[in-house]
C-alpha positions in Angstrom: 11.5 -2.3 -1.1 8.6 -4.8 0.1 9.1 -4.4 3.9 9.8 -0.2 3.1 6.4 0.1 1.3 3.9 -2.8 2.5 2.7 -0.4 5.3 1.0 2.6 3.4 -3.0 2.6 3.8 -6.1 4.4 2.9 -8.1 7.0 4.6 -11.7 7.4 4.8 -14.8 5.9 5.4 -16.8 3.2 3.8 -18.9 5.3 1.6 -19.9 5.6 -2.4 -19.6 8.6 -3.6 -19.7 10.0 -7.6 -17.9 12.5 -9.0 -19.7 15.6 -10.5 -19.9 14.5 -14.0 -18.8 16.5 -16.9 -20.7 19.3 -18.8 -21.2 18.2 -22.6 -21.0 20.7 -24.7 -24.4 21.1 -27.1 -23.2 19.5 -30.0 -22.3 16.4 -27.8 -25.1 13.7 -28.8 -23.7 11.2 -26.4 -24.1 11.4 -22.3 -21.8 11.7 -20.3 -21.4 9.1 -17.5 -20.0 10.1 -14.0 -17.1 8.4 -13.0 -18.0 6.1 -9.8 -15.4 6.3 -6.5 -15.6 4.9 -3.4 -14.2 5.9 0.2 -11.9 3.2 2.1 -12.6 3.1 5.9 -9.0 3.2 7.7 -7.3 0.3 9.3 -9.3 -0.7 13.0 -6.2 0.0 15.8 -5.1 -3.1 18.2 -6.7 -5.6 15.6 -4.1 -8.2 14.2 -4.2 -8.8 10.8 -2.7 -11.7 9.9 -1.3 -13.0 6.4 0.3 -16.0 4.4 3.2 -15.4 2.5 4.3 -17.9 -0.2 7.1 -17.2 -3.0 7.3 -18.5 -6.1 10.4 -20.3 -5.0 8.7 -22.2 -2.5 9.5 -20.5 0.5 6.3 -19.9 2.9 6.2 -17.3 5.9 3.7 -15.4 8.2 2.9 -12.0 9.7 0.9 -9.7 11.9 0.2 -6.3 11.2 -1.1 -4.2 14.4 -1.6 -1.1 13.8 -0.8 1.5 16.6 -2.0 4.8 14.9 -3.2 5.7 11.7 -3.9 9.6 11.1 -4.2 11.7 7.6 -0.5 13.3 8.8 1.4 9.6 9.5 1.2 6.1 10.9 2.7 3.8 13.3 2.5 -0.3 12.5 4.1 -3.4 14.3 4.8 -6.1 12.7 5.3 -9.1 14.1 7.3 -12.3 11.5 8.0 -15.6 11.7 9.9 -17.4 9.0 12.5 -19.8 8.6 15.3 -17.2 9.9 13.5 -17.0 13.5 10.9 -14.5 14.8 11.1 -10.8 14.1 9.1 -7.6 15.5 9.6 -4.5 13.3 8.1 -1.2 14.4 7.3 0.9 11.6 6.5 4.8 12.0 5.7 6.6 8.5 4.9 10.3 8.4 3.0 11.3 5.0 0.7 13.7 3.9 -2.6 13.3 1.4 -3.0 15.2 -2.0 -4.9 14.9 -5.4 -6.3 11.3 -3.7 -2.9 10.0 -3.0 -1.2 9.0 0.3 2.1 10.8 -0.6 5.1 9.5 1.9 7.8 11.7 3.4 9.7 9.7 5.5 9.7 5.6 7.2 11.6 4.7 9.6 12.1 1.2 11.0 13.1 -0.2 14.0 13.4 -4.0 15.9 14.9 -7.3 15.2 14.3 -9.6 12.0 15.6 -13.5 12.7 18.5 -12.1 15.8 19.2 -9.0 13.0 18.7 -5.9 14.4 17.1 -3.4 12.3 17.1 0.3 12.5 16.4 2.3 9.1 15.0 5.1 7.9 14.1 6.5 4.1 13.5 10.3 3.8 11.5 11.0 0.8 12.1 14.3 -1.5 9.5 15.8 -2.7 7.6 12.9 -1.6 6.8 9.6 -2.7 3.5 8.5 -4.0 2.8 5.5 -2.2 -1.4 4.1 -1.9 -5.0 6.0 -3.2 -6.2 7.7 -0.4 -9.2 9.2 0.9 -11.2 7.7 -2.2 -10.2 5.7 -5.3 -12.4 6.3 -8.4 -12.8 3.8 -11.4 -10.3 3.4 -13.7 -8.0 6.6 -13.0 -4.0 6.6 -13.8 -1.5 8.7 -12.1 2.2 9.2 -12.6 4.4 8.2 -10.1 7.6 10.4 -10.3 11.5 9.5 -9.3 12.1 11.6 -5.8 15.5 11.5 -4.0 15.8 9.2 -1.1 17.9 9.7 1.7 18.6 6.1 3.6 19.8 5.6 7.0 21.0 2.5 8.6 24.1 1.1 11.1 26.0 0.9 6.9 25.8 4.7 7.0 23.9 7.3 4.6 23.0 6.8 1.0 21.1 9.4 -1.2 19.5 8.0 -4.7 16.5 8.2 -7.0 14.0 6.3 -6.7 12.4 4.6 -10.1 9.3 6.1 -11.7 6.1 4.1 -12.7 2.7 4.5 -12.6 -0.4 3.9 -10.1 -3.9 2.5 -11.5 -7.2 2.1 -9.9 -8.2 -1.6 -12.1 -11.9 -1.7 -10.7 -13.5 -0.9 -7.4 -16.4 -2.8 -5.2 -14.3 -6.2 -7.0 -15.4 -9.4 -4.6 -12.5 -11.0 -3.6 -12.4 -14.5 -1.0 -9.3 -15.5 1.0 -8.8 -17.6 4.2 -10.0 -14.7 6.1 -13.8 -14.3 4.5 -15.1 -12.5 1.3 -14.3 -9.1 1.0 -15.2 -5.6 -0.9 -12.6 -4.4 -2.2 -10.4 -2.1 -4.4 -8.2 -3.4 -7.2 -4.5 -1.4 -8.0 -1.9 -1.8 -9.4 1.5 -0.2 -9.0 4.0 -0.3 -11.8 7.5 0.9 -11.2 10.3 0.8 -14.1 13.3 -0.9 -12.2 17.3 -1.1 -13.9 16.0 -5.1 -13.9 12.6 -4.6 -15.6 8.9 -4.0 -14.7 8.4 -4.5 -11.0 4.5 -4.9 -10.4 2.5 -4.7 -7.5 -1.1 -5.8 -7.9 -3.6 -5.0 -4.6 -6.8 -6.1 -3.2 -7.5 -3.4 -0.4 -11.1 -4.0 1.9 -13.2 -0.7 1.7 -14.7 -1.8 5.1 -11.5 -2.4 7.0 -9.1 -0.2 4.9 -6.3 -3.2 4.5 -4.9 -5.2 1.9 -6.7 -8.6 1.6 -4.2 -9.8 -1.3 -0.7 -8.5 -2.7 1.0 -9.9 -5.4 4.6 -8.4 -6.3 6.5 -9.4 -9.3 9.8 -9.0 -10.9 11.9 -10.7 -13.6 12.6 -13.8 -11.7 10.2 -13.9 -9.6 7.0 -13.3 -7.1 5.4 -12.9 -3.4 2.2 -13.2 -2.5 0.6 -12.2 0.6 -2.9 -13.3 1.5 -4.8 -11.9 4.4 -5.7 -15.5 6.8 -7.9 -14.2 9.9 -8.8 -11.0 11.7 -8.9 -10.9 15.2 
C-alpha cells in the first residue's frame, strides 16, 4: 500500500485563491467568512527529490523520486532505492483523472527491480480511487473516501478485492514546515483509511511551490514510516 500510493501529486499553480463566500440570509447577524484555498504548483520534471526514510523499528533507507511526466490525465515517476536489501529502480506510470478538487486514480502500474526482486504490478481502480487534493486544497474541508474494487496484477496472477474506506482532510494550509532540504510552504492532510487491523493514517506536508511531499508520516497498529524530503537538486 505505501510504494502503490506514495506517487499521487497535485496540480496547479502556486496561487491564493478564496472561494465565493456564502450569502447570509437577512436574519443572519453574524458574517460570513470565505473559506481560504490555495493552488499547489506541480512537481518540476528531471529534478531529483530525495528523502530519508526511518521506521519506528529502527530500520533507515533512501530514495529518489524523478519525475518523468506529470499531466491533469496521468503521471510517470522513477524511483530510484537503496536499503539494506540492495538497490532498486521502480518505474511507476499512474493514469488518473481530477474531480470535485481530488486527484482520483484509475489505474498504477509498476515496473523494475527492488533488492535483485523483479517487480511488475499493476492495480486497476473501479470507479476510481481517491488518492491526493488536487488542483487547490481549501482550509479545513473533509471528503469521503469510498471502498472501489481493485483489480491486481502481478507474476502470482490476478486478484479482485475492495479496497478500505476512510476519509481525506485538508488540517491547515500555508503551515511552515523545515526539514534537511530548507523551510517550506506547505499543505497539511491527512488520510484516514479503516483497515481489518485498525486506523491506518497518513499525515502530509505537500510544498505549494514545488507540488511534492516535504514530510509523510504513516501509521498503523504496530507501527510507523516516516519520510522526510533531504535535498533538491
Amino acid at each position: 500500500m505505501l510504494t502503490r500510493f506514495r506517487a499521487l501529486w497535485l496540480i496547479g499553480a502556486a496561487v491564493v485563491s478564496f472561494a465565493p463566500p456564502l450569502v447570509a440570509r437577512p436574519d443572519q447577524a453574524a458574517a460570513v467568512v470565505p473559506v481560504q484555498c490555495v493552488s499547489i504548483g506541480k512537481p518540476k520534471l528531471k529534478v531529483d527529490y530525495t528523502y530519508r526514510q526511518t521506521e519506528s523499528g529502527g530500520n533507515a533507507s533512501a530514495f529518489t523520486d524523478r519525475w518523468e511526466e506529470f499531466t491533469a490525465t496521468g503521471s510517470r515517476l522513477v524511483t530510484t532505492k537503496s536499503s539494506s536489501k540492495g538497490q532498486g529502480v521502480i518505474t511507476t506510470v499512474n493514469r488518473h483523472r481530477v474531480a470535485d478538487d481530488l486527484l482520483i486514480l484509475d489505474h498504477s502500474k509498476q515496473t523494475g527491480a527492488d533488492g535483485g526482486v523483479r517487480i511488475d504490478n499493476s492495480s486497476t481502480f473501479k470507479p476510481g480511487v481517491v488518492a491526493d487534493p488536487a488542483g487547490r486544497a481549501c482550509a479545513s474541508r473533509t471528503w469521503p473516501i469510498r471502498a472501489v474494487n481493485v483489480t491486481s496484477v502481478s507474476a502470482q496472477g490476478q486478484f479482485s478485492g475492495m479496497s478500505d474506506p476512510g476519509t481525506l482532510t485538508i488540517i491547515a494550509i500555508h503551515e511552515s514546515i523545515t526539514v534537511p532540504a530548507g523551510k517550506f510552504d506547505t499543505v497539511h492532510f491527512k488520510r484516514i483509511m479503516n483497515t481489518a487491523r485498525g486506523p491506518a493514517v497518513d499525515e502530509y506536508w505537500k510544498s505549494i511551490e514545488h507540488g511534492v511531499t516535504v514530510k509523510r508520516v504513516h501509521t498503523m497498529p504496530g507501527g510507523s514510516v516516516t519520510a522526510v524530503l533531504q535535498a533538491i537538486e
